PDB file of C-alpha atoms and ligand atoms in Angstrom:
ATOM      1  CA  UNK C   1      13.501  36.666   0.946  1.00  0.00           C
ATOM      2  CA  UNK C   2      15.684  33.677   0.199  1.00  0.00           C
ATOM      3  CA  UNK C   3      19.244  34.680  -0.737  1.00  0.00           C
ATOM      4  CA  UNK C   4      19.064  32.992  -4.124  1.00  0.00           C
ATOM      5  CA  UNK C   5      15.799  34.752  -4.939  1.00  0.00           C
ATOM      6  CA  UNK C   6      17.301  38.083  -3.846  1.00  0.00           C
ATOM      7  CA  UNK C   7      20.316  37.518  -6.065  1.00  0.00           C
ATOM      8  CA  UNK C   8      18.136  36.607  -9.005  1.00  0.00           C
ATOM      9  CA  UNK C   9      16.113  39.753  -8.476  1.00  0.00           C
ATOM     10  CA  UNK C  10      19.308  41.781  -8.249  1.00  0.00           C
ATOM     11  CA  UNK C  11      20.557  40.312 -11.510  1.00  0.00           C
ATOM     12  CA  UNK C  12      17.329  41.323 -13.252  1.00  0.00           C
ATOM     13  CA  UNK C  13      17.272  44.799 -11.811  1.00  0.00           C
ATOM     14  CA  UNK C  14      19.363  46.646 -14.420  1.00  0.00           C
ATOM     15  CA  UNK C  15      17.006  45.409 -17.135  1.00  0.00           C
ATOM     16  CA  UNK C  16      13.962  46.537 -15.174  1.00  0.00           C
ATOM     17  CA  UNK C  17      15.565  49.894 -14.382  1.00  0.00           C
ATOM     18  CA  UNK C  18      16.176  50.349 -18.057  1.00  0.00           C
ATOM     19  CA  UNK C  19      12.664  49.466 -19.078  1.00  0.00           C
ATOM     20  CA  UNK C  20      10.775  51.498 -16.480  1.00  0.00           C
ATOM     21  CA  UNK C  21      10.677  55.299 -16.150  1.00  0.00           C
ATOM     22  CA  UNK C  22      13.157  56.654 -13.571  1.00  0.00           C
ATOM     23  CA  UNK C  23      11.677  57.159 -10.132  1.00  0.00           C
ATOM     24  CA  UNK C  24      12.559  59.420  -7.236  1.00  0.00           C
ATOM     25  CA  UNK C  25      14.427  57.288  -4.664  1.00  0.00           C
ATOM     26  CA  UNK C  26      12.739  59.284  -1.885  1.00  0.00           C
ATOM     27  CA  UNK C  27       9.030  58.941  -2.686  1.00  0.00           C
ATOM     28  CA  UNK C  28       8.782  56.898  -5.893  1.00  0.00           C
ATOM     29  CA  UNK C  29       7.401  59.710  -8.081  1.00  0.00           C
ATOM     30  CA  UNK C  30       8.414  59.482 -11.729  1.00  0.00           C
ATOM     31  CA  UNK C  31      11.364  61.776 -12.485  1.00  0.00           C
ATOM     32  CA  UNK C  32      12.820  63.012 -15.752  1.00  0.00           C
ATOM     33  CA  UNK C  33      16.409  61.983 -15.058  1.00  0.00           C
ATOM     34  CA  UNK C  34      17.551  58.693 -13.560  1.00  0.00           C
ATOM     35  CA  UNK C  35      19.174  58.867 -10.107  1.00  0.00           C
ATOM     36  CA  UNK C  36      17.695  62.239  -9.262  1.00  0.00           C
ATOM     37  CA  UNK C  37      15.108  63.413  -6.740  1.00  0.00           C
ATOM     38  CA  UNK C  38      11.715  65.008  -7.295  1.00  0.00           C
ATOM     39  CA  UNK C  39      11.542  68.657  -6.256  1.00  0.00           C
ATOM     40  CA  UNK C  40       9.781  67.901  -2.941  1.00  0.00           C
ATOM     41  CA  UNK C  41      12.339  65.327  -1.821  1.00  0.00           C
ATOM     42  CA  UNK C  42      15.194  67.482  -3.069  1.00  0.00           C
ATOM     43  CA  UNK C  43      13.971  70.383  -0.907  1.00  0.00           C
ATOM     44  CA  UNK C  44      13.507  68.076   2.068  1.00  0.00           C
ATOM     45  CA  UNK C  45      17.141  66.904   1.974  1.00  0.00           C
ATOM     46  CA  UNK C  46      19.844  68.791   3.867  1.00  0.00           C
ATOM     47  CA  UNK C  47      23.028  68.599   1.827  1.00  0.00           C
ATOM     48  CA  UNK C  48      26.137  68.721   3.981  1.00  0.00           C
ATOM     49  CA  UNK C  49      29.357  70.587   3.341  1.00  0.00           C
ATOM     50  CA  UNK C  50      31.453  73.448   4.693  1.00  0.00           C
ATOM     51  CA  UNK C  51      31.461  74.880   7.275  1.00  0.00           C
ATOM     52  CA  UNK C  52      31.820  71.751   9.358  1.00  0.00           C
ATOM     53  CA  UNK C  53      34.159  69.946  11.748  1.00  0.00           C
ATOM     54  CA  UNK C  54      37.351  69.009   9.885  1.00  0.00           C
ATOM     55  CA  UNK C  55      37.201  65.495  11.341  1.00  0.00           C
ATOM     56  CA  UNK C  56      33.590  64.366  11.749  1.00  0.00           C
ATOM     57  CA  UNK C  57      31.691  66.781   9.440  1.00  0.00           C
ATOM     58  CA  UNK C  58      29.417  68.035  12.209  1.00  0.00           C
ATOM     59  CA  UNK C  59      27.906  71.171  10.636  1.00  0.00           C
ATOM     60  CA  UNK C  60      28.911  74.518  12.113  1.00  0.00           C
ATOM     61  CA  UNK C  61      26.530  77.470  12.054  1.00  0.00           C
ATOM     62  CA  UNK C  62      29.293  79.798  10.874  1.00  0.00           C
ATOM     63  CA  UNK C  63      32.548  79.355   9.009  1.00  0.00           C
ATOM     64  CA  UNK C  64      35.233  79.125  11.676  1.00  0.00           C
ATOM     65  CA  UNK C  65      38.232  78.624   9.412  1.00  0.00           C
ATOM     66  CA  UNK C  66      39.896  75.501   8.075  1.00  0.00           C
ATOM     67  CA  UNK C  67      40.884  72.488  10.134  1.00  0.00           C
ATOM     68  CA  UNK C  68      38.669  73.440  13.061  1.00  0.00           C
ATOM     69  CA  UNK C  69      37.360  70.503  15.079  1.00  0.00           C
ATOM     70  CA  UNK C  70      34.137  70.263  17.048  1.00  0.00           C
ATOM     71  CA  UNK C  71      34.228  69.872  20.826  1.00  0.00           C
ATOM     72  CA  UNK C  72      33.552  66.143  20.619  1.00  0.00           C
ATOM     73  CA  UNK C  73      36.490  65.475  18.303  1.00  0.00           C
ATOM     74  CA  UNK C  74      38.794  67.659  20.400  1.00  0.00           C
ATOM     75  CA  UNK C  75      37.844  65.834  23.588  1.00  0.00           C
ATOM     76  CA  UNK C  76      38.093  62.406  21.976  1.00  0.00           C
ATOM     77  CA  UNK C  77      39.636  62.342  18.486  1.00  0.00           C
ATOM     78  CA  UNK C  78      38.051  59.688  16.238  1.00  0.00           C
ATOM     79  CA  UNK C  79      40.133  56.766  14.935  1.00  0.00           C
ATOM     80  CA  UNK C  80      39.493  57.862  11.340  1.00  0.00           C
ATOM     81  CA  UNK C  81      41.050  60.945   9.797  1.00  0.00           C
ATOM     82  CA  UNK C  82      38.052  62.543   8.117  1.00  0.00           C
ATOM     83  CA  UNK C  83      34.387  61.764   7.701  1.00  0.00           C
ATOM     84  CA  UNK C  84      32.187  63.230   4.998  1.00  0.00           C
ATOM     85  CA  UNK C  85      28.507  62.641   4.287  1.00  0.00           C
ATOM     86  CA  UNK C  86      26.249  63.658   1.422  1.00  0.00           C
ATOM     87  CA  UNK C  87      23.192  64.575   3.490  1.00  0.00           C
ATOM     88  CA  UNK C  88      21.945  64.920   7.049  1.00  0.00           C
ATOM     89  CA  UNK C  89      19.958  61.948   8.351  1.00  0.00           C
ATOM     90  CA  UNK C  90      16.279  62.833   8.229  1.00  0.00           C
ATOM     91  CA  UNK C  91      12.950  61.538   6.958  1.00  0.00           C
ATOM     92  CA  UNK C  92      13.837  61.598   3.256  1.00  0.00           C
ATOM     93  CA  UNK C  93      17.458  60.403   3.520  1.00  0.00           C
ATOM     94  CA  UNK C  94      16.240  57.614   5.804  1.00  0.00           C
ATOM     95  CA  UNK C  95      13.599  56.558   3.266  1.00  0.00           C
ATOM     96  CA  UNK C  96      16.316  56.336   0.606  1.00  0.00           C
ATOM     97  CA  UNK C  97      18.601  54.271   2.862  1.00  0.00           C
ATOM     98  CA  UNK C  98      15.730  51.897   3.738  1.00  0.00           C
ATOM     99  CA  UNK C  99      14.871  51.418   0.061  1.00  0.00           C
ATOM    100  CA  UNK C 100      18.383  50.166  -0.508  1.00  0.00           C
ATOM    101  CA  UNK C 101      18.585  48.153   2.695  1.00  0.00           C
ATOM    102  CA  UNK C 102      15.252  46.359   2.662  1.00  0.00           C
ATOM    103  CA  UNK C 103      13.470  47.401  -0.503  1.00  0.00           C
ATOM    104  CA  UNK C 104      15.378  45.287  -3.002  1.00  0.00           C
ATOM    105  CA  UNK C 105      16.268  48.428  -4.945  1.00  0.00           C
ATOM    106  CA  UNK C 106      20.028  48.201  -5.555  1.00  0.00           C
ATOM    107  CA  UNK C 107      19.708  50.955  -8.196  1.00  0.00           C
ATOM    108  CA  UNK C 108      19.355  53.361  -5.265  1.00  0.00           C
ATOM    109  CA  UNK C 109      23.067  52.766  -4.530  1.00  0.00           C
ATOM    110  CA  UNK C 110      23.833  54.529  -7.796  1.00  0.00           C
ATOM    111  CA  UNK C 111      21.857  57.595  -6.669  1.00  0.00           C
ATOM    112  CA  UNK C 112      23.630  57.686  -3.318  1.00  0.00           C
ATOM    113  CA  UNK C 113      27.013  57.297  -5.025  1.00  0.00           C
ATOM    114  CA  UNK C 114      26.150  60.162  -7.328  1.00  0.00           C
ATOM    115  CA  UNK C 115      25.603  62.529  -4.403  1.00  0.00           C
ATOM    116  CA  UNK C 116      28.550  61.171  -2.388  1.00  0.00           C
ATOM    117  CA  UNK C 117      30.962  61.615  -5.269  1.00  0.00           C
ATOM    118  CA  UNK C 118      31.416  65.370  -4.761  1.00  0.00           C
ATOM    119  CA  UNK C 119      32.950  64.642  -1.343  1.00  0.00           C
ATOM    120  CA  UNK C 120      35.477  62.266  -2.828  1.00  0.00           C
ATOM    121  CA  UNK C 121      39.115  63.248  -2.557  1.00  0.00           C
ATOM    122  CA  UNK C 122      40.267  61.329  -5.603  1.00  0.00           C
ATOM    123  CA  UNK C 123      43.730  62.975  -5.395  1.00  0.00           C
ATOM    124  CA  UNK C 124      44.697  60.562  -2.611  1.00  0.00           C
ATOM    125  CA  UNK C 125      43.702  57.625  -4.878  1.00  0.00           C
ATOM    126  CA  UNK C 126      41.920  55.832  -2.051  1.00  0.00           C
ATOM    127  CA  UNK C 127      40.914  52.193  -2.049  1.00  0.00           C
ATOM    128  CA  UNK C 128      37.196  51.933  -1.313  1.00  0.00           C
ATOM    129  CA  UNK C 129      35.954  49.389   1.211  1.00  0.00           C
ATOM    130  CA  UNK C 130      32.448  48.891   2.604  1.00  0.00           C
ATOM    131  CA  UNK C 131      31.640  48.582   6.274  1.00  0.00           C
ATOM    132  CA  UNK C 132      30.810  44.873   6.385  1.00  0.00           C
ATOM    133  CA  UNK C 133      27.647  43.140   7.435  1.00  0.00           C
ATOM    134  CA  UNK C 134      27.701  39.894   9.325  1.00  0.00           C
ATOM    135  CA  UNK C 135      27.360  36.843   7.094  1.00  0.00           C
ATOM    136  CA  UNK C 136      23.901  35.851   8.227  1.00  0.00           C
ATOM    137  CA  UNK C 137      22.567  39.309   7.498  1.00  0.00           C
ATOM    138  CA  UNK C 138      23.989  39.140   3.976  1.00  0.00           C
ATOM    139  CA  UNK C 139      22.526  35.698   3.568  1.00  0.00           C
ATOM    140  CA  UNK C 140      19.130  36.923   4.742  1.00  0.00           C
ATOM    141  CA  UNK C 141      19.063  40.065   2.648  1.00  0.00           C
ATOM    142  CA  UNK C 142      21.080  38.875  -0.315  1.00  0.00           C
ATOM    143  CA  UNK C 143      23.542  41.767  -0.295  1.00  0.00           C
ATOM    144  CA  UNK C 144      25.376  44.324   1.821  1.00  0.00           C
ATOM    145  CA  UNK C 145      24.051  47.810   1.057  1.00  0.00           C
ATOM    146  CA  UNK C 146      27.411  49.471   1.839  1.00  0.00           C
ATOM    147  CA  UNK C 147      29.132  47.171  -0.685  1.00  0.00           C
ATOM    148  CA  UNK C 148      26.638  48.169  -3.391  1.00  0.00           C
ATOM    149  CA  UNK C 149      27.356  51.852  -2.714  1.00  0.00           C
ATOM    150  CA  UNK C 150      31.138  51.272  -2.668  1.00  0.00           C
ATOM    151  CA  UNK C 151      30.998  49.386  -5.971  1.00  0.00           C
ATOM    152  CA  UNK C 152      28.866  52.113  -7.608  1.00  0.00           C
ATOM    153  CA  UNK C 153      31.133  54.886  -6.346  1.00  0.00           C
ATOM    154  CA  UNK C 154      34.325  53.104  -7.406  1.00  0.00           C
ATOM    155  CA  UNK C 155      32.875  52.578 -10.876  1.00  0.00           C
ATOM    156  CA  UNK C 156      31.820  56.224 -11.230  1.00  0.00           C
ATOM    157  CA  UNK C 157      35.131  57.612  -9.968  1.00  0.00           C
ATOM    158  CA  UNK C 158      37.446  55.031 -11.526  1.00  0.00           C
ATOM    159  CA  UNK C 159      38.876  54.009  -8.146  1.00  0.00           C
ATOM    160  CA  UNK C 160      39.776  50.615  -6.679  1.00  0.00           C
ATOM    161  CA  UNK C 161      37.287  48.871  -4.425  1.00  0.00           C
ATOM    162  CA  UNK C 162      37.927  45.819  -2.244  1.00  0.00           C
ATOM    163  CA  UNK C 163      34.500  44.714  -1.156  1.00  0.00           C
ATOM    164  CA  UNK C 164      35.943  42.043   1.151  1.00  0.00           C
ATOM    165  CA  UNK C 165      38.667  44.186   2.732  1.00  0.00           C
ATOM    166  CA  UNK C 166      37.115  44.132   6.187  1.00  0.00           C
ATOM    167  CA  UNK C 167      35.374  41.132   7.688  1.00  0.00           C
ATOM    168  CA  UNK C 168      32.843  41.108  10.470  1.00  0.00           C
ATOM    169  CA  UNK C 169      33.873  38.219  12.676  1.00  0.00           C
ATOM    170  CA  UNK C 170      31.039  38.492  15.167  1.00  0.00           C
ATOM    171  CA  UNK C 171      27.494  39.737  14.925  1.00  0.00           C
ATOM    172  CA  UNK C 172      26.875  42.894  16.925  1.00  0.00           C
ATOM    173  CA  UNK C 173      23.632  43.785  18.669  1.00  0.00           C
ATOM    174  CA  UNK C 174      21.562  46.768  17.541  1.00  0.00           C
ATOM    175  CA  UNK C 175      23.454  49.772  18.895  1.00  0.00           C
ATOM    176  CA  UNK C 176      20.430  52.047  19.092  1.00  0.00           C
ATOM    177  CA  UNK C 177      19.713  53.156  22.637  1.00  0.00           C
ATOM    178  CA  UNK C 178      23.178  52.258  23.945  1.00  0.00           C
ATOM    179  CA  UNK C 179      25.546  54.744  25.578  1.00  0.00           C
ATOM    180  CA  UNK C 180      28.772  55.615  23.709  1.00  0.00           C
ATOM    181  CA  UNK C 181      30.745  53.347  26.054  1.00  0.00           C
ATOM    182  CA  UNK C 182      28.315  50.445  25.540  1.00  0.00           C
ATOM    183  CA  UNK C 183      28.529  50.912  21.775  1.00  0.00           C
ATOM    184  CA  UNK C 184      32.309  50.812  21.841  1.00  0.00           C
ATOM    185  CA  UNK C 185      32.216  47.621  23.857  1.00  0.00           C
ATOM    186  CA  UNK C 186      29.586  46.049  21.610  1.00  0.00           C
ATOM    187  CA  UNK C 187      31.732  46.452  18.474  1.00  0.00           C
ATOM    188  CA  UNK C 188      35.042  45.545  20.122  1.00  0.00           C
ATOM    189  CA  UNK C 189      36.631  42.599  18.292  1.00  0.00           C
ATOM    190  CA  UNK C 190      33.783  42.539  15.766  1.00  0.00           C
ATOM    191  CA  UNK C 191      35.948  43.341  12.717  1.00  0.00           C
ATOM    192  CA  UNK C 192      39.227  42.268  11.192  1.00  0.00           C
ATOM    193  CA  UNK C 193      41.150  43.011   8.025  1.00  0.00           C
ATOM    194  CA  UNK C 194      40.672  40.097   5.632  1.00  0.00           C
ATOM    195  CA  UNK C 195      43.915  38.071   6.052  1.00  0.00           C
ATOM    196  CA  UNK C 196      44.105  37.679   2.260  1.00  0.00           C
ATOM    197  CA  UNK C 197      44.016  41.456   1.811  1.00  0.00           C
ATOM    198  CA  UNK C 198      46.583  42.527   4.389  1.00  0.00           C
ATOM    199  CA  UNK C 199      49.215  43.430   1.768  1.00  0.00           C
ATOM    200  CA  UNK C 200      46.694  45.734   0.004  1.00  0.00           C
ATOM    201  CA  UNK C 201      46.294  47.864   3.113  1.00  0.00           C
ATOM    202  CA  UNK C 202      49.909  48.745   3.963  1.00  0.00           C
ATOM    203  CA  UNK C 203      50.513  52.468   3.441  1.00  0.00           C
ATOM    204  CA  UNK C 204      47.346  52.815   1.346  1.00  0.00           C
ATOM    205  CA  UNK C 205      44.705  55.520   1.773  1.00  0.00           C
ATOM    206  CA  UNK C 206      41.438  53.737   2.557  1.00  0.00           C
ATOM    207  CA  UNK C 207      37.973  55.189   2.138  1.00  0.00           C
ATOM    208  CA  UNK C 208      35.360  53.356   4.173  1.00  0.00           C
ATOM    209  CA  UNK C 209      31.871  53.464   2.690  1.00  0.00           C
ATOM    210  CA  UNK C 210      28.653  53.207   4.676  1.00  0.00           C
ATOM    211  CA  UNK C 211      25.020  54.145   4.228  1.00  0.00           C
ATOM    212  CA  UNK C 212      24.312  55.859   7.540  1.00  0.00           C
ATOM    213  CA  UNK C 213      26.721  57.214  10.140  1.00  0.00           C
ATOM    214  CA  UNK C 214      25.033  57.194  13.515  1.00  0.00           C
ATOM    215  CA  UNK C 215      27.284  57.072  16.566  1.00  0.00           C
ATOM    216  CA  UNK C 216      30.597  56.433  14.873  1.00  0.00           C
ATOM    217  CA  UNK C 217      31.197  53.277  16.933  1.00  0.00           C
ATOM    218  CA  UNK C 218      31.256  50.997  13.875  1.00  0.00           C
ATOM    219  CA  UNK C 219      33.228  53.399  11.656  1.00  0.00           C
ATOM    220  CA  UNK C 220      35.783  53.942  14.412  1.00  0.00           C
ATOM    221  CA  UNK C 221      36.179  50.223  15.044  1.00  0.00           C
ATOM    222  CA  UNK C 222      36.844  49.633  11.324  1.00  0.00           C
ATOM    223  CA  UNK C 223      39.239  52.598  11.113  1.00  0.00           C
ATOM    224  CA  UNK C 224      41.139  51.332  14.148  1.00  0.00           C
ATOM    225  CA  UNK C 225      41.834  47.877  12.674  1.00  0.00           C
ATOM    226  CA  UNK C 226      42.839  49.422   9.323  1.00  0.00           C
ATOM    227  CA  UNK C 227      45.340  51.729  11.038  1.00  0.00           C
ATOM    228  CA  UNK C 228      46.654  48.820  13.051  1.00  0.00           C
ATOM    229  CA  UNK C 229      47.142  46.900   9.793  1.00  0.00           C
ATOM    230  CA  UNK C 230      49.312  49.750   8.495  1.00  0.00           C
ATOM    231  CA  UNK C 231      46.845  51.755   6.386  1.00  0.00           C
ATOM    232  CA  UNK C 232      47.755  55.363   5.611  1.00  0.00           C
ATOM    233  CA  UNK C 233      44.877  57.820   5.767  1.00  0.00           C
ATOM    234  CA  UNK C 234      41.526  56.281   6.723  1.00  0.00           C
ATOM    235  CA  UNK C 235      38.525  58.376   5.760  1.00  0.00           C
ATOM    236  CA  UNK C 236      34.806  57.647   5.885  1.00  0.00           C
ATOM    237  CA  UNK C 237      32.245  58.597   3.280  1.00  0.00           C
ATOM    238  CA  UNK C 238      28.590  57.884   3.868  1.00  0.00           C
ATOM    239  CA  UNK C 239      25.232  58.763   2.421  1.00  0.00           C
ATOM    240  CA  UNK C 240      23.668  60.260   5.554  1.00  0.00           C
ATOM    241  CA  UNK C 241      25.033  61.443   8.862  1.00  0.00           C
ATOM    242  CA  UNK C 242      23.027  61.804  12.043  1.00  0.00           C
ATOM    243  CA  UNK C 243      23.556  65.425  12.992  1.00  0.00           C
ATOM    244  CA  UNK C 244      21.704  66.038  16.225  1.00  0.00           C
ATOM    245  CA  UNK C 245      22.813  64.678  19.581  1.00  0.00           C
ATOM    246  CA  UNK C 246      24.706  61.561  20.588  1.00  0.00           C
ATOM    247  CA  UNK C 247      27.754  61.986  18.389  1.00  0.00           C
ATOM    248  CA  UNK C 248      30.752  59.709  18.911  1.00  0.00           C
TER     249      UNK C 248
HETATM  250 ZN1   ZN O   1      10.422  62.344  -4.225  1.00  0.00          ZN
HETATM  251 ZN1   ZN O   2      33.928  66.625  15.030  1.00  0.00          ZN
END
């Protein structure tokens, strides 16, 4: 879709959302409440929480105490301090993410934000920032899905958001199918802190927002440049986290 058309559609969306009955963001069935799932999709989602790795939120089968890290994080600590995700990546959570990414349904960002909000540590008063898309992808699609989620979450929680805090300075290839080392190399030098925003970052807790956390290569690259720019705590909050295999 042409960017202008996508923007026009986005501008109309709140009116349409208001006029039409609320729909399940998983399967499209009509629901009673807006931004909620039908019973089938709700049961199909795996909500994440404790017990899990203190750093990367990898679920543990049993509670092992606080501040316990998984083997992967112990062997190679991530650049971010703490990751949290609303749900495990699976058929339903993927369908929701795709609706936001390609379906022209920005209202879905509100649903994701609603379920991500319980993982928010508002006490640290973080500044929210989306993982950026490269310009041509934004142009093509009309928006960055992570920015829509960050804006919705900031609004709900009354927190600051800087949607242009991080810039993607080079397009990266699709990371799927690459080894962890190849992924790290692919995203090297791909991001920078927006030069106009450097003063905002110093000593500030930053919460990076993304839709799906897959290998961590992108999140780690963003966390690394934020730390280098003097950020305090850098945490990640995403809608869905891939749980099986290939972490980090
Ligand atoms: Zn459903
Ligand atoms: Zn871990």
